[in-house]
Structure formats: structure tokens, C-alpha cells
XYZ file of N, CA and C in Angstrom:
792
model
N -25.573 -10.519 6.967
C -24.349 -9.850 7.426
C -23.955 -8.739 6.474
N -23.331 -7.683 7.040
C -22.940 -6.567 6.185
C -21.894 -6.984 5.167
N -21.075 -7.995 5.473
C -20.068 -8.453 4.525
C -20.714 -8.917 3.227
N -21.874 -9.534 3.340
C -22.532 -10.076 2.159
C -23.009 -8.990 1.210
N -23.055 -7.755 1.681
C -23.506 -6.674 0.823
C -22.446 -6.292 -0.203
N -21.183 -6.561 0.103
C -20.126 -6.113 -0.799
C -19.265 -7.244 -1.337
N -19.057 -8.295 -0.550
C -18.036 -9.263 -0.942
C -18.429 -10.213 -2.062
N -19.640 -10.762 -2.158
C -19.885 -11.776 -3.184
C -19.668 -11.288 -4.599
N -20.178 -10.108 -4.942
C -20.031 -9.603 -6.311
C -18.578 -9.345 -6.646
N -17.847 -8.760 -5.703
C -16.441 -8.458 -5.952
C -15.636 -9.739 -6.095
N -15.916 -10.706 -5.237
C -15.187 -11.965 -5.307
C -15.526 -12.710 -6.587
N -16.775 -12.651 -7.011
C -17.175 -13.322 -8.251
C -16.411 -12.776 -9.437
N -16.175 -11.445 -9.448
C -15.408 -10.834 -10.542
C -13.989 -11.393 -10.568
N -13.420 -11.619 -9.400
C -12.056 -12.133 -9.311
C -11.937 -13.501 -9.963
N -12.964 -14.323 -9.835
C -12.892 -15.704 -10.284
C -13.386 -15.925 -11.706
N -14.029 -14.939 -12.300
C -14.646 -15.143 -13.609
C -13.651 -15.631 -14.651
N -12.496 -14.978 -14.736
C -11.508 -15.345 -15.754
C -10.940 -16.734 -15.504
N -10.697 -17.057 -14.242
C -10.084 -18.343 -13.927
C -11.007 -19.500 -14.262
N -12.304 -19.330 -14.065
C -13.235 -20.429 -14.270
C -13.308 -20.857 -15.736
N -13.030 -19.920 -16.634
C -13.166 -20.244 -18.047
C -11.990 -21.039 -18.597
N -10.878 -21.074 -17.865
C -9.689 -21.718 -18.417
C -8.949 -22.574 -17.400
N -9.628 -22.960 -16.328
C -8.924 -23.655 -15.249
C -8.706 -25.134 -15.519
N -9.453 -25.759 -16.458
C -9.284 -27.176 -16.718
C -9.664 -27.989 -15.497
N -8.710 -28.793 -14.992
C -8.960 -29.625 -13.821
C -9.049 -28.801 -12.550
N -8.630 -27.567 -12.608
C -8.701 -26.697 -11.444
C -10.086 -26.090 -11.337
N -10.519 -25.875 -10.120
C -11.837 -25.282 -9.892
C -11.715 -24.099 -8.943
N -12.198 -22.934 -9.375
C -12.178 -21.760 -8.500
C -13.253 -21.909 -7.438
N -12.987 -21.374 -6.253
C -13.858 -21.550 -5.104
C -14.195 -20.197 -4.465
N -15.022 -19.393 -5.108
C -15.341 -18.069 -4.565
C -16.057 -18.123 -3.222
N -16.889 -19.142 -2.986
C -17.578 -19.233 -1.705
C -16.586 -19.426 -0.557
N -15.537 -20.216 -0.817
C -14.514 -20.426 0.214
C -13.694 -19.161 0.444
N -13.436 -18.410 -0.632
C -12.734 -17.137 -0.471
C -13.581 -16.171 0.354
N -14.879 -16.153 0.079
C -15.788 -15.301 0.845
C -15.802 -15.722 2.316
N -15.765 -17.017 2.547
C -15.759 -17.505 3.923
C -14.489 -17.080 4.657
N -13.341 -17.172 3.993
C -12.084 -16.735 4.614
C -12.104 -15.235 4.889
N -12.708 -14.485 3.977
C -12.849 -13.043 4.156
C -13.696 -12.751 5.397
N -14.829 -13.431 5.522
C -15.710 -13.223 6.664
C -15.035 -13.640 7.968
N -14.347 -14.782 7.949
C -13.658 -15.259 9.150
C -12.554 -14.294 9.585
N -11.847 -13.741 8.612
C -10.795 -12.779 8.940
C -11.379 -11.578 9.663
N -12.482 -11.042 9.150
C -13.064 -9.858 9.787
C -13.720 -10.182 11.122
N -14.301 -11.346 11.241
C -14.855 -11.749 12.535
C -13.757 -11.853 13.583
N -12.640 -12.449 13.177
C -11.529 -12.623 14.105
C -10.900 -11.286 14.462
N -10.730 -10.426 13.471
C -10.162 -9.106 13.748
C -11.069 -8.321 14.701
N -12.363 -8.401 14.507
C -13.296 -7.707 15.401
C -13.160 -8.241 16.833
N -13.002 -9.541 16.960
C -12.869 -10.152 18.285
C -11.602 -9.684 18.998
N -10.583 -9.321 18.210
C -9.327 -8.846 18.789
C -9.202 -7.319 18.746
N -10.305 -6.632 18.462
C -10.307 -5.173 18.492
C -9.652 -4.501 17.305
N -9.513 -5.213 16.193
C -8.899 -4.646 14.997
C -9.968 -4.237 13.979
N -9.644 -3.247 13.168
C -10.592 -2.718 12.197
C -10.889 -3.733 11.100
N -12.076 -3.609 10.532
C -12.517 -4.478 9.449
C -11.679 -4.254 8.197
N -11.365 -5.311 7.486
C -10.662 -5.224 6.211
C -11.663 -5.017 5.080
N -11.264 -4.238 4.088
C -12.068 -4.044 2.888
C -11.541 -4.947 1.770
N -12.456 -5.474 0.971
C -12.060 -6.312 -0.163
C -11.472 -5.438 -1.265
N -10.314 -5.856 -1.807
C -9.653 -5.110 -2.875
C -9.525 -6.015 -4.099
N -10.156 -5.609 -5.196
C -10.173 -6.439 -6.406
C -8.771 -6.630 -6.981
N -7.933 -5.599 -6.907
C -6.582 -5.722 -7.458
C -5.752 -6.717 -6.649
N -5.826 -6.634 -5.327
C -5.120 -7.608 -4.493
C -5.627 -9.021 -4.773
N -6.942 -9.154 -4.943
C -7.517 -10.469 -5.215
C -7.050 -11.009 -6.559
N -6.913 -10.128 -7.552
C -6.438 -10.571 -8.863
C -4.999 -11.064 -8.774
N -4.164 -10.335 -8.019
C -2.788 -10.780 -7.832
C -2.727 -12.085 -7.058
N -3.589 -12.224 -6.046
C -3.639 -13.466 -5.273
C -4.075 -14.635 -6.151
N -5.020 -14.375 -7.061
C -5.492 -15.426 -7.957
C -4.373 -15.943 -8.863
N -3.556 -15.037 -9.382
C -2.445 -15.449 -10.233
C -1.538 -16.435 -9.491
N -1.255 -16.102 -8.227
C -0.361 -16.962 -7.456
C -1.063 -18.256 -7.051
N -2.341 -18.162 -6.724
C -3.086 -19.348 -6.310
C -3.152 -20.381 -7.433
N -3.323 -19.927 -8.659
C -3.327 -20.831 -9.809
C -1.994 -21.581 -9.915
N -0.899 -20.854 -9.692
C 0.414 -21.500 -9.745
C 0.559 -22.537 -8.637
N 0.070 -22.209 -7.441
C 0.163 -23.174 -6.346
C -0.595 -24.450 -6.686
N -1.823 -24.295 -7.208
C -2.632 -25.462 -7.543
C -1.990 -26.277 -8.667
N -1.369 -25.575 -9.620
C -0.716 -26.272 -10.731
C 0.523 -27.028 -10.271
N 1.279 -26.433 -9.350
C 2.489 -27.085 -8.853
C 2.163 -28.195 -7.860
N 1.061 -28.027 -7.134
C 0.708 -29.022 -6.128
C 1.475 -28.869 -4.838
N 2.381 -27.927 -4.785
C 3.146 -27.615 -3.583
C 3.097 -26.106 -3.375
N 2.900 -25.667 -2.142
C 2.737 -24.230 -1.904
C 4.086 -23.550 -1.676
N 4.166 -22.335 -2.145
C 5.351 -21.495 -1.974
C 4.907 -20.053 -2.188
N 5.672 -19.133 -1.646
C 5.335 -17.719 -1.824
C 5.790 -17.178 -3.181
N 6.700 -17.919 -3.834
C 7.173 -17.460 -5.141
C 7.739 -18.635 -5.908
N 7.417 -18.706 -7.189
C 7.921 -19.759 -8.063
C 8.903 -19.178 -9.083
N 9.685 -20.024 -9.667
C 10.671 -19.597 -10.650
C 9.979 -18.818 -11.789
N 10.505 -17.642 -12.073
C 9.960 -16.807 -13.129
C 8.784 -15.946 -12.718
N 8.318 -16.106 -11.500
C 7.170 -15.320 -11.024
C 7.655 -14.041 -10.357
N 6.974 -12.897 -10.587
C 7.358 -11.662 -9.890
C 7.174 -11.815 -8.383
N 7.938 -11.054 -7.609
C 7.754 -11.072 -6.167
C 6.401 -10.446 -5.811
N 5.992 -10.623 -4.571
C 4.667 -10.194 -4.127
C 4.382 -8.733 -4.426
N 5.333 -7.840 -4.109
C 5.074 -6.411 -4.317
C 4.842 -6.092 -5.789
N 5.630 -6.719 -6.654
C 5.497 -6.468 -8.091
C 4.214 -7.089 -8.617
N 3.923 -8.316 -8.205
C 2.705 -8.994 -8.657
C 1.460 -8.193 -8.306
N 1.397 -7.703 -7.065
C 0.226 -6.940 -6.630
C 0.130 -5.604 -7.357
N 1.273 -4.947 -7.536
C 1.273 -3.664 -8.238
C 0.857 -3.832 -9.689
N 1.339 -4.877 -10.337
C 0.968 -5.131 -11.732
C -0.523 -5.419 -11.868
N -1.127 -5.945 -10.820
C -2.566 -6.209 -10.832
C -3.374 -4.942 -10.573
N -2.683 -3.846 -10.187
C -3.369 -2.575 -9.984
C -3.494 -2.119 -8.552
N -2.875 -2.823 -7.594
C -2.959 -2.434 -6.191
C -1.964 -1.308 -5.890
N -2.327 -0.448 -4.954
C -1.461 0.642 -4.504
C -1.362 0.559 -2.982
N -0.146 0.472 -2.471
C 0.011 0.144 -1.063
C 1.345 0.652 -0.522
N 1.402 0.771 0.798
C 2.665 1.084 1.476
C 3.125 -0.074 2.347
N 2.289 -1.073 2.499
C 2.606 -2.279 3.260
C 1.853 -3.432 2.619
N 2.509 -4.567 2.467
C 1.824 -5.742 1.911
C 2.430 -6.998 2.523
N 1.584 -7.985 2.794
C 2.018 -9.255 3.374
C 1.086 -10.352 2.867
N 1.508 -11.585 3.005
C 0.761 -12.679 2.383
C 0.713 -13.920 3.266
N -0.469 -14.539 3.305
C -0.640 -15.860 3.907
C -1.023 -16.842 2.807
N -0.436 -18.019 2.832
C -0.806 -19.080 1.887
C -1.058 -20.354 2.676
N -1.819 -21.264 2.065
C -2.117 -22.515 2.765
C -2.667 -23.542 1.792
N -2.623 -24.783 2.212
C -3.295 -25.877 1.524
C -4.087 -26.623 2.584
N -5.322 -27.021 2.256
C -6.156 -27.681 3.248
C -7.397 -28.264 2.620
N -8.313 -28.715 3.479
C -9.540 -29.348 3.009
C -10.749 -28.427 3.126
N -10.755 -27.585 4.174
C -11.877 -26.687 4.409
C -11.360 -25.270 4.657
N -12.172 -24.273 4.282
C -11.786 -22.882 4.506
C -11.630 -22.595 5.993
N -12.532 -23.139 6.802
C -12.455 -22.902 8.248
C -11.169 -23.485 8.829
N -10.743 -24.630 8.287
C -9.502 -25.238 8.752
C -8.287 -24.428 8.345
N -8.338 -23.852 7.155
C -7.239 -22.989 6.700
C -7.131 -21.766 7.597
N -8.280 -21.157 7.891
C -8.275 -19.981 8.774
C -7.713 -20.337 10.150
N -8.141 -21.477 10.696
C -7.654 -21.876 12.011
C -6.160 -22.165 11.971
N -5.695 -22.734 10.856
C -4.265 -22.984 10.723
C -3.467 -21.694 10.740
N -3.975 -20.674 10.070
C -3.306 -19.374 10.098
C -3.278 -18.796 11.518
N -4.389 -18.958 12.234
C -4.447 -18.425 13.602
C -3.535 -19.203 14.543
N -3.278 -20.478 14.234
C -2.400 -21.281 15.090
C -0.924 -21.023 14.821
N -0.630 -20.348 13.712
C 0.756 -20.041 13.356
C 1.067 -18.601 13.755
N 2.077 -18.353 14.602
C 2.372 -16.988 15.043
C 2.596 -16.009 13.893
N 3.314 -16.434 12.848
C 3.600 -15.535 11.738
C 2.337 -15.214 10.938
N 1.547 -16.238 10.622
C 0.319 -16.024 9.855
C -0.715 -15.251 10.665
N -0.784 -15.554 11.933
C -1.697 -14.857 12.842
C -1.353 -13.371 12.893
N -0.051 -13.070 12.982
C 0.384 -11.665 13.038
C 0.002 -10.933 11.753
N 0.125 -11.597 10.622
C -0.275 -10.975 9.358
C -1.766 -10.647 9.356
N -2.579 -11.612 9.753
C -4.033 -11.450 9.696
C -4.519 -10.380 10.668
N -3.879 -10.265 11.829
C -4.323 -9.325 12.861
C -3.549 -8.010 12.850
N -2.691 -7.821 11.883
C -1.869 -6.615 11.807
C -2.753 -5.363 11.795
N -2.529 -4.467 12.749
C -3.323 -3.232 12.821
C -3.010 -2.288 11.673
N -1.894 -2.516 10.984
C -1.483 -1.611 9.912
C -2.097 -1.916 8.568
N -2.860 -3.004 8.437
C -3.474 -3.335 7.150
C -4.943 -2.930 7.143
N -5.465 -2.615 5.963
C -6.879 -2.256 5.854
C -7.564 -2.856 4.627
N -6.818 -3.575 3.795
C -7.362 -4.182 2.579
C -6.923 -5.641 2.494
N -7.723 -6.436 1.776
C -7.344 -7.824 1.555
C -7.926 -8.301 0.227
N -7.213 -9.213 -0.405
C -7.713 -9.922 -1.577
C -7.415 -11.391 -1.374
N -8.399 -12.254 -1.557
C -8.247 -13.676 -1.259
C -8.630 -14.509 -2.480
N -7.861 -15.540 -2.741
C -8.162 -16.473 -3.830
C -8.079 -17.894 -3.297
N -9.005 -18.732 -3.741
C -8.999 -20.152 -3.368
C -9.259 -20.976 -4.619
N -8.421 -21.977 -4.846
C -8.587 -22.908 -5.956
C -8.643 -24.327 -5.390
N -9.397 -25.201 -6.078
C -9.484 -26.607 -5.667
C -8.910 -27.490 -6.759
N -8.203 -28.519 -6.326
C -7.678 -29.505 -7.258
C -7.589 -30.847 -6.543
N -8.262 -31.831 -7.075
C -8.222 -33.158 -6.473
C -8.715 -33.194 -5.045
N -9.722 -32.374 -4.733
C -10.280 -32.368 -3.390
C -9.479 -31.576 -2.381
N -8.428 -30.874 -2.840
C -7.582 -30.073 -1.967
C -7.781 -28.602 -2.288
N -7.835 -27.766 -1.264
C -7.969 -26.323 -1.444
C -6.607 -25.642 -1.318
N -6.338 -24.751 -2.233
C -5.149 -23.903 -2.187
C -5.623 -22.468 -1.965
N -5.078 -21.797 -0.963
C -5.569 -20.467 -0.598
C -4.429 -19.458 -0.527
N -4.713 -18.244 -0.998
C -3.779 -17.117 -0.917
C -4.552 -15.917 -0.391
N -4.035 -15.279 0.642
C -4.607 -14.041 1.166
C -3.527 -12.979 1.161
N -3.741 -11.922 0.386
C -2.800 -10.806 0.330
C -3.391 -9.628 1.086
N -2.711 -9.215 2.158
C -3.159 -8.112 3.009
C -2.297 -6.882 2.712
N -2.896 -5.708 2.783
C -2.126 -4.504 2.479
C -2.700 -3.285 3.194
N -1.865 -2.285 3.307
C -2.333 -0.948 3.700
C -2.432 -0.137 2.417
N -3.645 0.197 2.035
C -3.871 0.870 0.758
C -3.424 2.321 0.814
N -2.925 2.807 -0.306
C -2.539 4.201 -0.444
C -3.298 4.823 -1.618
N -3.646 6.099 -1.503
C -4.359 6.753 -2.613
C -3.442 6.939 -3.819
N -4.041 7.025 -4.971
C -3.294 7.296 -6.199
C -3.479 8.775 -6.509
N -2.454 9.562 -6.258
C -2.548 11.011 -6.374
C -1.709 11.529 -7.534
N -2.191 12.579 -8.175
C -1.433 13.256 -9.222
C -0.434 14.209 -8.587
N 0.484 14.720 -9.405
C 1.448 15.704 -8.912
C 0.713 16.902 -8.307
N -0.306 17.378 -9.001
C -1.057 18.532 -8.505
C -1.760 18.258 -7.190
N -2.287 17.049 -7.024
C -2.974 16.703 -5.782
C -2.010 16.628 -4.602
N -0.817 16.082 -4.839
C 0.183 16.024 -3.777
C 0.586 17.441 -3.365
N 0.863 18.276 -4.349
C 1.272 19.643 -4.050
C 0.164 20.418 -3.346
N -1.065 20.248 -3.790
C -2.188 20.959 -3.170
C -2.383 20.520 -1.722
N -2.189 19.225 -1.465
C -2.352 18.723 -0.109
C -1.342 19.327 0.851
N -0.068 19.345 0.452
C 0.955 19.920 1.325
C 0.830 21.438 1.402
N 0.428 22.062 0.307
C 0.225 23.514 0.330
C -0.853 23.886 1.340
N -1.921 23.096 1.397
C -2.972 23.362 2.369
C -2.467 23.260 3.796
N -1.605 22.301 4.070
C -1.041 22.166 5.417
C -0.141 23.347 5.756
N 0.608 23.841 4.762
C 1.482 24.988 5.007
C 0.664 26.255 5.254
N -0.405 26.440 4.486
C -1.266 27.611 4.706
C -1.901 27.566 6.087
N -2.272 26.365 6.528
C -2.884 26.228 7.847
C -1.926 26.637 8.959
N -0.630 26.636 8.670
C 0.374 27.049 9.649
C 0.795 28.508 9.465
N 0.061 29.237 8.607
C 0.285 30.674 8.478
C 1.223 31.105 7.383
N 1.673 30.177 6.533
C 2.586 30.530 5.451
C 1.814 30.889 4.179
N 2.386 31.783 3.401
C 1.874 32.074 2.068
C 2.558 31.130 1.088
N 1.774 30.403 0.324
C 2.343 29.448 -0.630
C 2.425 30.103 -2.004
N 3.618 30.131 -2.572
C 3.858 30.764 -3.863
C 3.193 29.971 -4.985
N 2.688 30.684 -5.973
C 2.036 30.034 -7.109
C 3.033 29.323 -8.026
N 4.244 29.857 -8.116
C 5.259 29.291 -8.995
C 5.958 28.120 -8.294
N 5.735 26.921 -8.789
C 6.317 25.726 -8.165
C 7.527 25.200 -8.920
N 7.993 25.929 -9.935
C 9.054 25.403 -10.797
C 10.353 25.127 -10.044
N 10.777 26.049 -9.165
C 12.019 25.830 -8.413
C 11.888 24.627 -7.472
N 10.748 24.511 -6.818
C 10.535 23.406 -5.883
C 10.485 22.080 -6.632
N 9.860 22.074 -7.792
C 9.789 20.843 -8.585
C 11.177 20.441 -9.083
N 11.973 21.414 -9.499
C 13.322 21.118 -9.991
C 14.196 20.569 -8.866
N 14.088 21.157 -7.673
C 14.869 20.670 -6.539
C 14.408 19.269 -6.140
N 13.100 19.038 -6.203
C 12.541 17.722 -5.892
C 13.129 16.655 -6.811
N 13.195 16.947 -8.099
C 13.626 15.961 -9.098
C 15.133 15.749 -9.123
N 15.893 16.677 -8.542
C 17.348 16.570 -8.590
C 17.882 15.756 -7.419
N 19.173 15.435 -7.494
C 19.838 14.771 -6.382
C 20.931 15.651 -5.795
N 21.103 16.839 -6.373
C 22.124 17.765 -5.913
C 21.534 18.943 -5.172
N 22.267 20.053 -5.204
C 21.843 21.243 -4.490
C 20.838 22.068 -5.273
N 20.451 23.177 -4.684
C 19.458 24.056 -5.293
C 20.098 24.877 -6.406
N 19.392 25.020 -7.522
C 19.928 25.767 -8.660
C 18.901 26.724 -9.240
N 17.873 27.057 -8.459
C 16.832 27.951 -8.939
C 17.231 29.408 -8.872
N 16.294 30.255 -9.269
C 16.565 31.692 -9.335
C 16.440 32.372 -7.980
N 15.480 31.980 -7.178
C 15.205 32.642 -5.897
C 15.612 31.715 -4.760
N 16.811 31.918 -4.210
C 17.356 31.010 -3.204
C 16.565 31.077 -1.905
N 16.077 29.953 -1.416
C 15.308 29.935 -0.161
C 16.234 29.954 1.049
N 15.657 30.175 2.219
C 16.434 30.124 3.455
C 16.548 28.705 4.002
N 15.583 27.879 3.661
C 15.619 26.481 4.077
C 14.897 25.662 3.023
N 15.417 24.480 2.727
C 14.747 23.603 1.779
C 14.903 22.153 2.219
N 13.914 21.366 1.885
C 13.891 19.967 2.297
C 13.167 19.155 1.238
N 13.628 17.955 1.003
C 12.930 17.045 0.095
C 12.909 15.668 0.742
N 11.855 14.941 0.496
C 11.674 13.631 1.111
C 10.723 12.809 0.251
N 10.640 11.537 0.541
C 9.670 10.695 -0.142
C 9.174 9.612 0.787
N 7.911 9.230 0.575
C 7.278 8.224 1.393
C 5.803 8.146 1.063
N 5.089 7.230 1.693
C 3.658 7.077 1.399
C 2.779 8.104 2.089
N 3.311 8.775 3.112
C 2.512 9.693 3.921
C 2.299 11.024 3.213
N 1.034 11.372 2.968
C 0.719 12.641 2.307
C -0.236 13.479 3.149
N -0.414 13.114 4.404
C -1.345 13.841 5.269
C -0.640 14.488 6.450
N 0.693 14.496 6.419
C 1.436 15.041 7.554
C 2.774 15.572 7.076
N 3.176 16.728 7.620
C 4.474 17.309 7.275
C 5.584 16.572 8.023
N 6.772 16.444 7.423
C 7.901 15.860 8.148
C 8.165 16.630 9.440
N 8.620 15.935 10.462
C 8.831 16.549 11.779
C 9.788 17.738 11.703
N 10.879 17.594 10.951
C 11.846 18.685 10.871
C 11.240 19.915 10.204
N 10.479 19.706 9.144
C 9.842 20.828 8.462
C 8.839 21.520 9.377
N 8.033 20.745 10.097
C 7.062 21.328 11.020
C 7.758 22.150 12.095
N 8.907 21.658 12.571
C 9.654 22.395 13.580
C 10.205 23.713 13.053
N 10.684 23.695 11.827
C 11.189 24.928 11.218
C 10.087 25.977 11.102
N 8.931 25.540 10.648
C 7.811 26.471 10.487
C 7.392 27.036 11.834
N 7.402 26.182 12.868
C 6.996 26.613 14.203
C 7.919 27.676 14.777
N 9.141 27.797 14.250
C 10.080 28.807 14.749
C 9.612 30.224 14.452
N 8.724 30.377 13.470
C 8.214 31.698 13.117
C 9.143 32.510 12.237
N 10.228 31.901 11.759
C 11.215 32.640 10.973
C 10.883 32.698 9.486
N 9.847 31.995 9.079
C 9.558 31.906 7.643
C 8.169 32.459 7.342
N 8.052 33.090 6.169
C 6.804 33.741 5.783
C 6.173 33.119 4.533
N 7.013 32.609 3.626
C 6.520 32.077 2.360
C 7.092 30.679 2.110
N 6.408 29.941 1.261
C 6.853 28.591 0.941
C 6.483 28.248 -0.494
N 7.256 27.343 -1.085
C 6.944 26.786 -2.401
C 6.947 25.271 -2.256
N 6.017 24.608 -2.937
C 5.881 23.154 -2.857
C 6.001 22.550 -4.242
N 6.781 21.488 -4.356
C 6.908 20.792 -5.632
C 6.913 19.295 -5.423
N 6.258 18.570 -6.312
C 6.245 17.106 -6.258
C 6.847 16.558 -7.542
N 7.387 15.349 -7.466
C 8.030 14.726 -8.622
C 8.019 13.215 -8.419
N 8.349 12.433 -9.449
C 8.364 10.971 -9.290
C 9.358 10.517 -8.230
N 8.999 9.494 -7.474
C 9.874 8.953 -6.440
C 11.120 8.353 -7.073
N 12.207 8.326 -6.316
C 13.479 7.817 -6.807
C 13.913 6.596 -6.002
N 14.534 5.640 -6.686
C 15.138 4.462 -6.042
C 14.170 3.749 -5.108
N 12.947 3.544 -5.585
C 11.940 2.872 -4.762
C 12.204 1.375 -4.772
N 12.264 0.778 -3.594
C 12.511 -0.655 -3.463
C 11.190 -1.401 -3.607
N 11.034 -2.178 -4.659
C 9.779 -2.879 -4.889
C 8.800 -1.998 -5.623
N 7.519 -2.220 -5.376
C 6.476 -1.485 -6.092
C 5.537 -0.777 -5.134
N 6.063 -0.293 -4.024
C 5.254 0.401 -3.048
C 4.865 1.790 -3.570
N 3.716 2.282 -3.132
C 3.245 3.593 -3.536
C 3.959 4.654 -2.710
N 4.789 5.453 -3.354
C 5.612 6.445 -2.671
C 5.538 7.764 -3.429
N 5.489 8.862 -2.684
C 5.460 10.194 -3.283
C 6.705 10.976 -2.848
N 7.269 11.735 -3.768
C 8.458 12.546 -3.492
C 8.055 14.020 -3.529
N 8.483 14.774 -2.534
C 8.049 16.165 -2.383
C 9.206 17.033 -1.915
N 9.174 18.294 -2.308
C 10.149 19.279 -1.837
C 9.413 20.527 -1.377
N 9.912 21.150 -0.311
C 9.364 22.410 0.188
C 10.506 23.390 0.372
N 10.324 24.590 -0.149
C 11.285 25.674 0.014
C 10.663 26.717 0.948
N 11.428 27.166 1.933
C 10.935 28.166 2.875
C 11.697 29.473 2.712
N 10.962 30.579 2.741
C 11.536 31.916 2.626
C 11.079 32.748 3.815
N 12.011 33.580 4.350
C 11.608 34.438 5.465
C 12.634 35.492 5.779
N 12.150 36.677 6.098
C 13.044 37.797 6.429
C 13.800 37.545 7.723
N 13.253 36.705 8.586
C 13.890 36.454 9.877
C 14.857 35.274 9.862
N 14.960 34.613 8.691
C 15.841 33.446 8.578
C 17.129 33.838 7.872
N 18.242 33.383 8.413
C 19.540 33.742 7.836
C 20.196 32.533 7.195
N 20.762 32.730 5.994
C 21.514 31.670 5.354
C 20.641 30.608 4.711
N 21.264 29.733 3.951
C 20.585 28.636 3.283
C 20.907 27.343 4.016
N 19.874 26.664 4.446
C 20.030 25.358 5.081
C 19.176 24.358 4.328
N 19.659 23.139 4.184
C 18.900 22.149 3.442
C 18.995 20.785 4.102
N 18.004 19.952 3.747
C 17.975 18.552 4.204
C 17.524 17.697 3.035
């Protein structure tokens, strides 16, 4: 199977650290691989895209799986443990959506079937919005503890890469993109009005995981034909809830046919 070409080595890396210090606990990479294969088989049967194995998600899942096996009772979060978004981010995952299935059982196939029999767990596994997964399975006293963290992965982009991406979209719509991004970057980083030297006719700033599409309002403004030049600036996201991968961007529009300063 094509899954076997990528999953065993990656899953083995996830379990290496745990095996050296687990004591009475035993890591079960073969069972994790089986759950991974079953998930993709089931998704294919329901017309959903194949999930890719993510080492960072698996590392975060392993941390939680160890706690479940140690406690002997399953829960999505224990006292003193970071929440799912923080745990996954600290392990190195980058995402705009994340969800988790947990279980205790005797066999991997039984755990998978249990998830499919539960509407909430089934919805997580078959979610069309996810494309990555990391799975951990630990055994203790003949019982398997399983954690599957599903996510929609997001790229890790630099400020320059974000700006270049949006600049390319603006050029494709016929705008000249100014080389000087200082005013756009300053407006992006602020929470107030524009304070740059060259006042634009329209300006907008936003943040989110999407870096391949212009906001609807901005696209509509450009389509009006009233603007000729643009400046793009990116800056760190503000007031992000959790540890989701989010980018903050500002675009300034200039045009002889546009009157007044409007902002969003």
C-alpha cells in the first residue's frame, strides 16, 4: 500500500522518545499506523481526500496519550496541561483548524469503529476541511489508549513571503505595487488610523490563515478601476485566540479616479 511508503518511518520517530522512558507503558506504533490506514481507507470510501501524516501533530498527540495512559481515564485535557491548540503548536504544528478524537479500547480496529459509530468522532474523522493527522497509541495493562489529532495545515511564511504573495495577486489585477512598504507595514501594525506620509484613497487591514485570496471588499474596490497603485505590508497577528496560524496584512490603494480616504 502507498501508505506504507511514508507512515512507518514517521510514526517510528514519534514513538522513539516514549519507548525509552515509558516504564510500564508500552508505545504501539503498529496500532497507530493501523488507525492511520483505516482513517484514509474510510475517508476514501466517503469521497474525502487522503490525510497526510504530520510529525508535529503526532508529537503533541503522544504527549497527551502518555497522560491518558498514566491517569487510566481518558479526557481531552488534564489539570496543568495546555489546551489542544497550544499543545499542538508547541510541538511545532501550524494550522487553521484542529480537532481531536480520543479513545480507550482493546484493538485498533475496534477504536476506529467506535469513532465511526459516534456522530461527533465520525464528523471529525471525515471532516473535508482537514488534511493532516498525527496519531499516538499507548498500551497499559492490556488496554490501548489512542489520540488522533486532525488539522488543516497552514504554511509557515515570512513577512516578505506574505507581502510578495499578495503583491503578485494585485499585479495580476493590473495594479502597480510600490516598492516602499513602510506605510503599509505601519498601518498593519497599528490599531488606529493612517499616519504615513502619502495618504491613500482606500486602505484595508485584515488577518486570517488565508494567503491565496484577496478579501472580497478589496477585490471589489480594485474591480472598480478607480485605483492605479498599491502598497502591501504584513505584520504579526494581533489578539489571536489560541495558537492558530494567522497572518495580518494591510493594503493601501492609490488612484487618480478615487476621491477621499476610505478605510476598513
